[in-house]
Coordinates of C-alpha atoms and ligand atoms in Angstrom, one line a residue:
X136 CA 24.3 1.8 -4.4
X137 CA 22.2 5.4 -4.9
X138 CA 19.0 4.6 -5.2
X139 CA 16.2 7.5 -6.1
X140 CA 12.8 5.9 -4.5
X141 CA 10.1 7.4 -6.2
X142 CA 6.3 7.3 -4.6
X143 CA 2.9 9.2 -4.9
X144 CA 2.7 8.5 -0.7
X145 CA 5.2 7.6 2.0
X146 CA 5.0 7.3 5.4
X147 CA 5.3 9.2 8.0
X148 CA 4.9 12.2 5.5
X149 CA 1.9 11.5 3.6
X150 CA -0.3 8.0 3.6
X151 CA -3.5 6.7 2.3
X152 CA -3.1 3.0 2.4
X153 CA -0.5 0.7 2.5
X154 CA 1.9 2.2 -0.3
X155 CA 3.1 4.7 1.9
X156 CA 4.1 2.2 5.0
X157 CA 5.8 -0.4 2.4
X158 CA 7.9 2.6 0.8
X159 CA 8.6 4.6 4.0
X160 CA 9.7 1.3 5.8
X161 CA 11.8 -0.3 3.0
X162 CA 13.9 2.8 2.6
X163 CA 14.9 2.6 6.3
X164 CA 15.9 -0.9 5.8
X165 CA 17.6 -0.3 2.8
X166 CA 19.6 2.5 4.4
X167 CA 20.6 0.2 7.2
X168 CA 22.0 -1.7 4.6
X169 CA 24.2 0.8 3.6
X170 CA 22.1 1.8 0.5
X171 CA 22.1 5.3 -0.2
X172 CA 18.1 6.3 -0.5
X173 CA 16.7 9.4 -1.4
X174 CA 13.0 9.6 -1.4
X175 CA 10.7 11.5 -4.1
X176 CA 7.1 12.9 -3.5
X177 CA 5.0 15.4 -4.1
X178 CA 4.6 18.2 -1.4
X179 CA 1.4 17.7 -1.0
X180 CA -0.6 20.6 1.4
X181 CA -0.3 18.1 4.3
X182 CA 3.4 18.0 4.4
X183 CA 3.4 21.5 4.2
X184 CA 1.5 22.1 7.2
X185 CA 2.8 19.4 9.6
X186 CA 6.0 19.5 9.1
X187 CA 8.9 22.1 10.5
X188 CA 11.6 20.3 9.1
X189 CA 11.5 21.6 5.1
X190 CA 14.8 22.8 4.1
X191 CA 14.9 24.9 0.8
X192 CA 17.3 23.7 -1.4
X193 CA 17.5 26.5 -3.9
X194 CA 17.2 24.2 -6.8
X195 CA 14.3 24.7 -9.3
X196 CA 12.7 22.3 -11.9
X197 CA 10.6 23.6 -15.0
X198 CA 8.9 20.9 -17.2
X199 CA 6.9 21.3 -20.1
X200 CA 3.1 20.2 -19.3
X201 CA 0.6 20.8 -22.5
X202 CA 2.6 23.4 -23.5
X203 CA 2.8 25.5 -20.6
X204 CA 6.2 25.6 -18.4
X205 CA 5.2 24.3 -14.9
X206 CA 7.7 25.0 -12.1
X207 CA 8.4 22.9 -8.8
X208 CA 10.6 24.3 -6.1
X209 CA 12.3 21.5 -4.4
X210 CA 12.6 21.2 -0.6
X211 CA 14.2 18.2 1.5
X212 CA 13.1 17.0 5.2
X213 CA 14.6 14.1 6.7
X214 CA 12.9 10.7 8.0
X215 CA 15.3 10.0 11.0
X216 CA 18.8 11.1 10.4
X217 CA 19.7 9.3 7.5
X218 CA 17.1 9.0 5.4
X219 CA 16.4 12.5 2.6
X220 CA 13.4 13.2 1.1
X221 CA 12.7 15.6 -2.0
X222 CA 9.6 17.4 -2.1
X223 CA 8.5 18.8 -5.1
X224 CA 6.4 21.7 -4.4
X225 CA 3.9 22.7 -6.9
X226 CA 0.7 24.6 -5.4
X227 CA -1.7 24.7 -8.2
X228 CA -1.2 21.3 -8.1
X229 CA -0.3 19.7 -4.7
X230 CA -1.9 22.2 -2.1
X231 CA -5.4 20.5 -1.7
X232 CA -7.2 18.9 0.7
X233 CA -6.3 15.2 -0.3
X234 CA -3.5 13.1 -2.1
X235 CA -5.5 12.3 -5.3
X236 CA -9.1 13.2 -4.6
X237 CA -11.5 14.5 -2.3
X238 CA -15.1 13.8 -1.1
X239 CA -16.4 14.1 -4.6
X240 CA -14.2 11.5 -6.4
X241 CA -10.8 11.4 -7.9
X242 CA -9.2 15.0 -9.3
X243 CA -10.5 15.6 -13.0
X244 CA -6.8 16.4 -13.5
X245 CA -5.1 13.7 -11.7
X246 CA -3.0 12.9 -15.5
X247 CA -1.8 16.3 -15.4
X248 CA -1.0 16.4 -12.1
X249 CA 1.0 13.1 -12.1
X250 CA 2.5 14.0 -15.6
X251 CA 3.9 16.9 -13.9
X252 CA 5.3 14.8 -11.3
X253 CA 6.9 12.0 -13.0
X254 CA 8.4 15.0 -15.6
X255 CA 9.9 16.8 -12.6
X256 CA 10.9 13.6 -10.7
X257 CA 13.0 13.2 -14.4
X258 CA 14.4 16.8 -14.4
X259 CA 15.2 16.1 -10.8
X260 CA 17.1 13.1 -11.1
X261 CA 18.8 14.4 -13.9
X262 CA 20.0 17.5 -12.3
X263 CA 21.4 15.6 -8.8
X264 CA 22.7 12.3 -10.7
X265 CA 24.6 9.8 -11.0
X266 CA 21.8 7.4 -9.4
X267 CA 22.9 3.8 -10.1
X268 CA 18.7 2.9 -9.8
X269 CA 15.3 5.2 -10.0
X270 CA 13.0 2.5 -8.3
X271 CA 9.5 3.9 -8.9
X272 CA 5.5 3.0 -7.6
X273 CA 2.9 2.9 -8.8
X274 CA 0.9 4.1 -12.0
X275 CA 1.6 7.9 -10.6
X276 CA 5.3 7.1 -11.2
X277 CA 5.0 5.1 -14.2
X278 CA 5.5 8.0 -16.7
X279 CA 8.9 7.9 -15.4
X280 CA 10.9 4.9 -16.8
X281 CA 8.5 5.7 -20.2
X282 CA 10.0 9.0 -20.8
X283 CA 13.5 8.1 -19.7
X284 CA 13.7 5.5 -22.6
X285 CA 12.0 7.3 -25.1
X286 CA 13.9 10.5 -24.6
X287 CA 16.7 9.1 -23.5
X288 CA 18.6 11.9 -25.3
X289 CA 17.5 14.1 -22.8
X290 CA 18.5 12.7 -20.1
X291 CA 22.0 12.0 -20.7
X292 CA 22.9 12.2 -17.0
X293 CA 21.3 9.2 -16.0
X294 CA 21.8 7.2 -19.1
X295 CA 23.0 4.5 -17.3
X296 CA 20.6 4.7 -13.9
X297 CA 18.4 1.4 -14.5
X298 CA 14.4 1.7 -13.6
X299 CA 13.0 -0.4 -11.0
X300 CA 8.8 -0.2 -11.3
X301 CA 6.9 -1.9 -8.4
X302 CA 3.5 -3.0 -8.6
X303 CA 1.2 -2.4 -5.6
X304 CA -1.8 -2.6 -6.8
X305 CA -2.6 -4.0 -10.6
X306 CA -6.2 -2.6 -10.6
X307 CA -5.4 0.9 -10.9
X308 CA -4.4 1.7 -13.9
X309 CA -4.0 5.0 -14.1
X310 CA -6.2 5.2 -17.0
X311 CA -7.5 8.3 -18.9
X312 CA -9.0 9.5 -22.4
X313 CA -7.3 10.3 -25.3
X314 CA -7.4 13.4 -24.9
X315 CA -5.2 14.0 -21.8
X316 CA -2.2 12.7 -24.4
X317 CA -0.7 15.8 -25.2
X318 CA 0.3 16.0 -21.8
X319 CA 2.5 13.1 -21.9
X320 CA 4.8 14.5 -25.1
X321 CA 4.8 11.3 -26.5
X322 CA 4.5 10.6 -30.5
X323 CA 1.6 8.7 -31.8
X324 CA 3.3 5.8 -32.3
X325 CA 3.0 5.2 -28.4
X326 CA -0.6 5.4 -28.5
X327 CA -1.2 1.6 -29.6
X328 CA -1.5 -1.4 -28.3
X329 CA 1.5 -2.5 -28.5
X330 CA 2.5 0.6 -25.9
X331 CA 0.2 2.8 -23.6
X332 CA -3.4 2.6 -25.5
X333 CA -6.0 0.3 -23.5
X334 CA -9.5 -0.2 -24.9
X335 CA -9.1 3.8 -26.7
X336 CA -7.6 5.5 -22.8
X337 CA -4.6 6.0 -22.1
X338 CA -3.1 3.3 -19.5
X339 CA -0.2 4.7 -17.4
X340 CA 0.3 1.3 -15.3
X341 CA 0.8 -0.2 -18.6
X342 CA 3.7 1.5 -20.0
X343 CA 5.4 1.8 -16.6
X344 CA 5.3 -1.8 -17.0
X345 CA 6.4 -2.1 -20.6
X346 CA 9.2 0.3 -20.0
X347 CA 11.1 -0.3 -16.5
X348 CA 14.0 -2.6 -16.5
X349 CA 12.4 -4.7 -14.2
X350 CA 9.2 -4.9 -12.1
X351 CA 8.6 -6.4 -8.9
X352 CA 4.7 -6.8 -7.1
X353 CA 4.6 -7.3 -3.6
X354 CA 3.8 -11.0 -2.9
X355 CA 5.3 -14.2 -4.9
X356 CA 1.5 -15.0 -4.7
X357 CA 0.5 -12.0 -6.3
X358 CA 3.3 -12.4 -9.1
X359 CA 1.6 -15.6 -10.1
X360 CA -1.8 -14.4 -9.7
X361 CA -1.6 -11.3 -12.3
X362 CA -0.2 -13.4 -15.2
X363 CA -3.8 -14.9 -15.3
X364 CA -6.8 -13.4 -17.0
X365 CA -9.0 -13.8 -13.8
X366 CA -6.4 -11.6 -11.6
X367 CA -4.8 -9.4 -14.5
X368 CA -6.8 -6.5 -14.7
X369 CA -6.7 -6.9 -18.4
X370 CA -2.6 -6.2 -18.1
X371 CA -1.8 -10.1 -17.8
X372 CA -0.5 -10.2 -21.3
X373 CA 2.0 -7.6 -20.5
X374 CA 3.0 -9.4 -17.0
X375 CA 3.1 -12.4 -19.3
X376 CA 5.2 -10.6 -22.3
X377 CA 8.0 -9.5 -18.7
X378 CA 7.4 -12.7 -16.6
X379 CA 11.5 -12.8 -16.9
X380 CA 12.1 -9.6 -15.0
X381 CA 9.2 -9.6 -12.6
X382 CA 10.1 -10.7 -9.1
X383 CA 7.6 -11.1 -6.4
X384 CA 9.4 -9.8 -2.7
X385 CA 6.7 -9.9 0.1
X386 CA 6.6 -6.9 1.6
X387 CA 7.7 -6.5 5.7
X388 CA 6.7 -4.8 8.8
X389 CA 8.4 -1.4 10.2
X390 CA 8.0 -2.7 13.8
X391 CA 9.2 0.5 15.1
X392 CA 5.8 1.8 13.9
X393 CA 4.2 -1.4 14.4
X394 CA 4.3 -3.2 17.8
X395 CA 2.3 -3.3 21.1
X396 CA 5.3 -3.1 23.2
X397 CA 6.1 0.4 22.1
X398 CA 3.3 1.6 20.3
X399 CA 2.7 5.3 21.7
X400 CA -1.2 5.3 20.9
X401 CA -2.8 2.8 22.4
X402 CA -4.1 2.6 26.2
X403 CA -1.5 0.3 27.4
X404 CA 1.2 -1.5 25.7
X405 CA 1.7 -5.3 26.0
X406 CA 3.7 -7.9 25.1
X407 CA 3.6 -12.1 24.7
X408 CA 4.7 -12.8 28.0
X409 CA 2.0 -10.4 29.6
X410 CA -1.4 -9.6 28.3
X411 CA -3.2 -7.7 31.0
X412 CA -2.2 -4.3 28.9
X413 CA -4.3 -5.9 26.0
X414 CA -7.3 -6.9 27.7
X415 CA -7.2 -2.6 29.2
X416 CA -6.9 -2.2 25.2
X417 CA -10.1 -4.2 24.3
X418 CA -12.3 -1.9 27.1
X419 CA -10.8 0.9 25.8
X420 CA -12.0 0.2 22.2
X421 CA -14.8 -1.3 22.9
X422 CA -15.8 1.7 25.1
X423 CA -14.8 4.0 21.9
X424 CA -17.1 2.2 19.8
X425 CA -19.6 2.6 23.1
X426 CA -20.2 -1.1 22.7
X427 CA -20.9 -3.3 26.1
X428 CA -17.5 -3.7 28.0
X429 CA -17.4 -7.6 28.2
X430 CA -13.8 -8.7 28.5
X431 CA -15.6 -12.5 27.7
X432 CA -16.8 -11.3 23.9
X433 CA -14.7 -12.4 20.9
X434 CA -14.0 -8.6 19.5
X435 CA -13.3 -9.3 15.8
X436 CA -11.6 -5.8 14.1
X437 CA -11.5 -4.3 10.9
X438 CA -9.3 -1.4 9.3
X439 CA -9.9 -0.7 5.9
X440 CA -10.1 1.5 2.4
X441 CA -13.9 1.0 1.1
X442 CA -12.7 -0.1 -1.8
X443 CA -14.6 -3.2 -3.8
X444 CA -10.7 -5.6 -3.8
X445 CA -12.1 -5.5 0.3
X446 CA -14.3 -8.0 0.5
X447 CA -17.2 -5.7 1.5
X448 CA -19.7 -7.0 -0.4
X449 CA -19.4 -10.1 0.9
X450 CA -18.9 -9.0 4.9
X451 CA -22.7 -7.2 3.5
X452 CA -23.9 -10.8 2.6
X453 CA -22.5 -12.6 5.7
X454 CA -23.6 -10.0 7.9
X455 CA -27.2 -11.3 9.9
X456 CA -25.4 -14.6 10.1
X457 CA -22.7 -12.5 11.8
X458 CA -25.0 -10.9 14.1
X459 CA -26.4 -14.2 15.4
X460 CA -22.6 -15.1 16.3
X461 CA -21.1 -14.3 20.1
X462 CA -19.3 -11.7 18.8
X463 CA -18.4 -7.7 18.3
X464 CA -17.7 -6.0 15.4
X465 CA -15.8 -2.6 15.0
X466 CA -14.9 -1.4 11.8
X467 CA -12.5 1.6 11.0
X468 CA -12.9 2.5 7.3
X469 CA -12.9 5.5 4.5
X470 CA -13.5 5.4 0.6
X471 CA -16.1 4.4 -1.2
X472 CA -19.7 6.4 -0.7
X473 CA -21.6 3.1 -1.4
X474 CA -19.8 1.2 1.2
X475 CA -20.1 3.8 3.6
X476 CA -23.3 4.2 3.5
X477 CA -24.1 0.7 3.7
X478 CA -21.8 0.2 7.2
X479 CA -23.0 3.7 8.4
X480 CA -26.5 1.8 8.3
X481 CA -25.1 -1.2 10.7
X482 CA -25.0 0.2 14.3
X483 CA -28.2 1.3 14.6
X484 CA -29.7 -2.2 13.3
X485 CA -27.1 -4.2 15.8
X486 CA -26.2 -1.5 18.6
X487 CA -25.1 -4.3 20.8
X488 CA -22.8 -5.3 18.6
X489 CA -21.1 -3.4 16.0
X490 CA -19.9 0.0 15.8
X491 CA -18.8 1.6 13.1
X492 CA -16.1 5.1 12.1
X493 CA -15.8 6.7 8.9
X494 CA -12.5 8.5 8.5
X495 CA -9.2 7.6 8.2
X496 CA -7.7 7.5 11.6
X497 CA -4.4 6.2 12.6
X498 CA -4.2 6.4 16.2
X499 CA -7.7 4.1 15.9
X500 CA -6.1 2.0 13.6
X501 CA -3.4 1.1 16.0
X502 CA -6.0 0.6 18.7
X503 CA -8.3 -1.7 16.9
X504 CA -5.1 -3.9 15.7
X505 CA -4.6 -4.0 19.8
X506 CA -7.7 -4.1 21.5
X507 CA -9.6 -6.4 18.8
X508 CA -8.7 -10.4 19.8
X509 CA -9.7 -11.3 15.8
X510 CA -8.9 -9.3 12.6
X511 CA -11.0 -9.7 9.6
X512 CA -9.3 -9.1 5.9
X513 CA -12.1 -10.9 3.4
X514 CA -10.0 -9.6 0.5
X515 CA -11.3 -10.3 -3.0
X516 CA -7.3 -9.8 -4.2
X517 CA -4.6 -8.8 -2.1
X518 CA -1.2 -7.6 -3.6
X519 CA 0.4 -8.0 -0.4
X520 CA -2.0 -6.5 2.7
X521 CA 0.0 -5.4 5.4
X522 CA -2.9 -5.5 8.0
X523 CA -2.7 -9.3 8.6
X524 CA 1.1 -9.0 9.7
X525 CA 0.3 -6.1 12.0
X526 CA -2.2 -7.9 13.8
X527 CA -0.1 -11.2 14.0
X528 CA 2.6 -8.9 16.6
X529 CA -0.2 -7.4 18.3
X530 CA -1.7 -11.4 19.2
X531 CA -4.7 -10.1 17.4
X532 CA -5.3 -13.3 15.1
X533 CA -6.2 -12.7 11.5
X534 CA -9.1 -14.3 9.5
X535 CA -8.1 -14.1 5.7
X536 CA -9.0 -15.3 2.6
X537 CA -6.8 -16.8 0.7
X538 CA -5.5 -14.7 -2.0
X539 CA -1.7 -12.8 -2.7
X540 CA 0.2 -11.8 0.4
X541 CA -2.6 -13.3 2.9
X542 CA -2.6 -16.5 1.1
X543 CA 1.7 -16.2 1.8
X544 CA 1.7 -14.6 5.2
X545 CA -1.1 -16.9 7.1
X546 CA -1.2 -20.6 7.6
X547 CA -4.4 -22.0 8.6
X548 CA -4.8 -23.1 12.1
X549 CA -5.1 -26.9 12.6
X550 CA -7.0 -27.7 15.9
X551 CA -6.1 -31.3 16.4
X552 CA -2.2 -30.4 15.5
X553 CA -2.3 -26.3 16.8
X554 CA 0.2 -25.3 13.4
X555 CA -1.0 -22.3 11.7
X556 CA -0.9 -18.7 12.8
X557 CA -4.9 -17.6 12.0
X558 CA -7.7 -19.0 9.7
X559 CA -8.3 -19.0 5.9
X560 CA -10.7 -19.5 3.6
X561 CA -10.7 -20.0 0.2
X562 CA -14.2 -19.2 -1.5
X563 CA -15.4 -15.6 -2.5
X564 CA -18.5 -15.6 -0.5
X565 CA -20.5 -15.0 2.4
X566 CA -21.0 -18.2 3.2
X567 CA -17.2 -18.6 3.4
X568 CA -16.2 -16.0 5.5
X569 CA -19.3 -16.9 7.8
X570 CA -17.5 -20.2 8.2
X571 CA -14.3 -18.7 8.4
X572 CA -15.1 -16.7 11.8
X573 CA -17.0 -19.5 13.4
X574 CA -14.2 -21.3 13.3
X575 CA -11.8 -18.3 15.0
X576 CA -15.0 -17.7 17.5
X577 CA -14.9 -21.9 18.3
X578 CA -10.9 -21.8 19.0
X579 CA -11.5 -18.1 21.2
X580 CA -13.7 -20.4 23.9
X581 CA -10.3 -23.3 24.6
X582 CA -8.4 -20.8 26.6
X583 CA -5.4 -22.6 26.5
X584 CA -5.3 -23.0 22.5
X585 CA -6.0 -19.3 22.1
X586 CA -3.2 -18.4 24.0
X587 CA -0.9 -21.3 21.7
X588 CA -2.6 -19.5 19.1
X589 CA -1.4 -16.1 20.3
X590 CA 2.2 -16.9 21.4
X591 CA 2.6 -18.0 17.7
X592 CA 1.1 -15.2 16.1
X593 CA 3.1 -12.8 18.2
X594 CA 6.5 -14.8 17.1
X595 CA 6.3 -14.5 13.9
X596 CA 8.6 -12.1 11.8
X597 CA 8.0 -10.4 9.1
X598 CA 10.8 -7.4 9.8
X599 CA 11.8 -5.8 6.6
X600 CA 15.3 -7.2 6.9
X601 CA 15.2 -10.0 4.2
X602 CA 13.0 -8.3 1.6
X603 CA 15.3 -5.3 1.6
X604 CA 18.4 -7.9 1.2
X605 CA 16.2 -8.7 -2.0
X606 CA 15.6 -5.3 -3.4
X607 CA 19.2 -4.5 -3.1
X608 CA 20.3 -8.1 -4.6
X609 CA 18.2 -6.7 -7.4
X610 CA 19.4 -3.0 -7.7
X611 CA 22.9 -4.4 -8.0
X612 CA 22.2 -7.3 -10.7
X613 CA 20.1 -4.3 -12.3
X614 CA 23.2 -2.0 -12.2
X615 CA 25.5 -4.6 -13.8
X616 CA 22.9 -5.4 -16.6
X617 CA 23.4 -3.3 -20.2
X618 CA 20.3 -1.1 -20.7
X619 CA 17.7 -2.5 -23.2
X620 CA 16.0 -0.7 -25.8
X621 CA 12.6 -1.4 -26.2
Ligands
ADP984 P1 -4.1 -1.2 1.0 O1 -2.8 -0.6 0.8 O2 -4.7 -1.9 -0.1 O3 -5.1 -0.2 1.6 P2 -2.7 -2.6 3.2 O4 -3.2 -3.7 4.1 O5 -1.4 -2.9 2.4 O6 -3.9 -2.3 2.2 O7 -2.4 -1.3 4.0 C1 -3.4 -0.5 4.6 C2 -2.8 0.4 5.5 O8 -3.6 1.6 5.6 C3 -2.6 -0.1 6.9 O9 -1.5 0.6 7.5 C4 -3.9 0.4 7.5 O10 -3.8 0.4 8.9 C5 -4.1 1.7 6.9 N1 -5.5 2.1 6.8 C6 -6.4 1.7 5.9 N2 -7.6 2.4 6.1 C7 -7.4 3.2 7.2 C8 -8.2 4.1 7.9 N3 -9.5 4.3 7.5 N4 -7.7 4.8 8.9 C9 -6.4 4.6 9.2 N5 -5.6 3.7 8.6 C10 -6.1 3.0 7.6
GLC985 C1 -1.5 -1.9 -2.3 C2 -2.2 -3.2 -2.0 C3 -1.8 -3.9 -0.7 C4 -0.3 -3.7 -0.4 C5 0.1 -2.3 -0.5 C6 1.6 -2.1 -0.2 O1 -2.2 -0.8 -1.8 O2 -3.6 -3.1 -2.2 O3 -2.2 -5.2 -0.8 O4 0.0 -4.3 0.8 O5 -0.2 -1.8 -1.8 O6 2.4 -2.8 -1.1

């Protein structure tokens, strides 16, 4: 099976969220079942400058954008030994200071940029084929199995390579006005309803989903969720028109990257049998957030995009009744101006208790998932969330609501029976997540239950093994289906 994985971020190059770690990790498990994966992304200015592996490959792409002839240089670096990645190196477009914004918002020309891409990514895949599947993510990829079907005759190489499109994140849409459309090359006809027009924009998402052979999202949760009208971003008539080819595969945990026994940045590394090293990791973050070193204080953690789909608002609405509890907060987060503004406000209000960094950090993020003894994920939606399974290996015990992957990766804890592996709660409100935390806070103070509680949590496996197994039971029954016209 050759399989060209296609993705705006992947980790360890580039990552701004969870995309990248899902993408990065299920290629590794992939190739360790014998798939052959070879990863796509832009080279953005980041990879440029912290990596000394970039080979030049001599090869060249040119692709028309607006009329102009845009050209990427291709490079390849390697994740491991087995794993290849294509980098397609365009300066005007990929050398800046983030992935797809900066301080000031979103790039105004994010649709040419990822027009360029997804054109490229096409001219690539055409020039180094046969690929049996081009398994793309993400609305910056989702001009790919579009143009492959419509100008199929162009891209007679990879007639028969079948297009996998993965939904991380319904809610971004990839959306732009009218006029970005001569970018795309795409006849008027397209421009409808019935294709890539959404409320007069242009929705790239959409015909990524229309398009692709098949579409998976990252929780069977979330796969039910986002055929509603509450959860479908407007799109659930479209999930609704493919429900036959969309599959729901939770996403797993690259526990290389992701485990206290091993994990090179924190103060000391721990595992279930033997906590002291995560009691040295709670002083240690508490004294980063110069909060009072108690070893005795529930430390409840959160790691975070400012993003509204966070449950910010309501942590904002719960937060005096927080600051009443026997608790400390500490809160690792970057996005949204609004949100940062409002927790940059916090520490000074409650110095005792809750401290607060800005940034995006990921030494800190493995620290707070080890040092914190709660983990806090008040999600208004969650495709899949990858934080709540992180925390579970470090004994750090997640307080969730229940919604997509959180809702299929934690099990509320029982007291009088001890089954479950953190806490949920159901409502989208202060009030709820208030309740939520007392609860965790109440279990924290029967030393013997936490530990139960802890033990479990650390147990549970969410290794990428079985999800891969599903991806490439998918590829294959892709490869063996006839390709559809639309
Ligand atoms: P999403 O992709 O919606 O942001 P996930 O839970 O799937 O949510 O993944 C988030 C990933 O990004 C995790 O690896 C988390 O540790 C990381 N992350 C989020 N915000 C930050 C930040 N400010 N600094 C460092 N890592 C972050
Ligand atoms: C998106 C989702 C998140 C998911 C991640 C990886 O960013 O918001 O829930 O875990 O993608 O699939």
């Amino acid at each position: 099976m050759k399989v060209l994985l296609v993705s705006p971020e992947i980790a360890p190059l580039a990552k701004t969220g969870g995309l990248a770690d899902a993408v990065g990790a299920l290629a590794r498990a992939l190739v360790d079942l014998g798939c052959e994966v070879t990863l796509v992304m832009p080279a953005y200015r980041t990879i440029l400058e912290n990596n000394s592996q970039l080979e030049e490959t001599g090869m060249e792409v040119e692709v028309p954008v607006a009329g102009r002839s845009m050209r990427g240089v291709i490079l390849r670096t390697w994740i491991g030994k087995k794993l290849p990645a294509f980098l397609i190196r365009a300066d005007s477009y990929f050398l800046r200071e983030g992935l797809y914004g900066n301080a000031k918002g979103d790039y105004a020309d994010n649709a040419e940029r990822f027009t360029f891409f997804g054109k490229a990514t096409l001219e690539l895949a055409r020039r180094t084929a046969p690929w049996d599947v081009i398994h793309c993510n993400d609305w910056q990829t989702a001009l790919i199995p579009v143009l492959k079907k419509v100008h199929s005759q162009s891209y007679g190489e990879i007639q028969k390579t079948k297009v996998l499109f993965t939904i991380h994140n319904l809610a971004h849409h990839g959306d732009f006005p009218f006029s970005s459309w001569n970018l795309l090359d795409l006849d008027m006809q397209y421009f409808t309803p019935r294709y890539l027009e959404f409320y007069g924009n242009i929705n790239l998402l959409k015909g990524g989903m229309l398009f692709a052979d098949a579409l998976t999202t990252v929780s069977k949760k979330y796969a039910g969720e986002i055929r509603t009208p509450e959860w479908g971003c407007g799109l659930d008539g479209v999930i609704r028109d493919r429900e036959k080819d969309l599959y729901g595969i939770l996403n797993g945990v690259d526990y290389q990257e992701w485990n206290p026994e091993t994990d090179p940045h924190i103060k000391k590394n721990y595992k279930a049998k033997n906590l002291i090293g995560k009691k040295i990791c709670k002083k240690d973050l508490q004294e980063i957030y110069g909060l009072p070193v108690k070893a005795s204080v529930p430390l409840v953690g959160m790691v975070s995009r400012l993003a509204d789909q966070k449950g910010l608002d309501i942590l904002i609405e719960a937060m005096e009744d927080l600051m009443h509890l026997d608790l400390q907060l500490v809160i690792l987060g970057a996005g949204d101006q609004r949100y940062q503004a409002l927790l940059d406000g916090l520490p000074g209000k409650y110095p005792e208790k809750i401290g607060v960094k800005i940034g995006f950090d990921n030494a800190l993020a493995h620290k707070i998932e080890a040092g914190a003894d709660i983990f806090l994920m008040p999600s208004k939606f969650e495709p899949c969330g990858l934080n709540q399974m992180y925390s579970l290996k470090y004994g750090t015990i997640p307080v969730v609501r229940a919604t997509g992957g959180l809702d299929d990766t934690i099990e509320d804890y029982n007291p009088s029976s001890g089954s479950g592996n953190g806490f949920k709660f159901s409502g989208y409100s202060g009030a709820t997540l208030l309740e939520a935390v007392k609860r965790s806070i109440a279990v924290t103070y029967n030393r013997k239950a936490w530990r139960q509680l802890m033990a479990k949590a650390m147990a549970c496996d969410f290794s990428w093994g079985k999800s891969a197994k599903e991806y490439l039971a998918l590829y294959r029954k892709l490869a063996e289906t006839p390709i559809l016209k639309r």
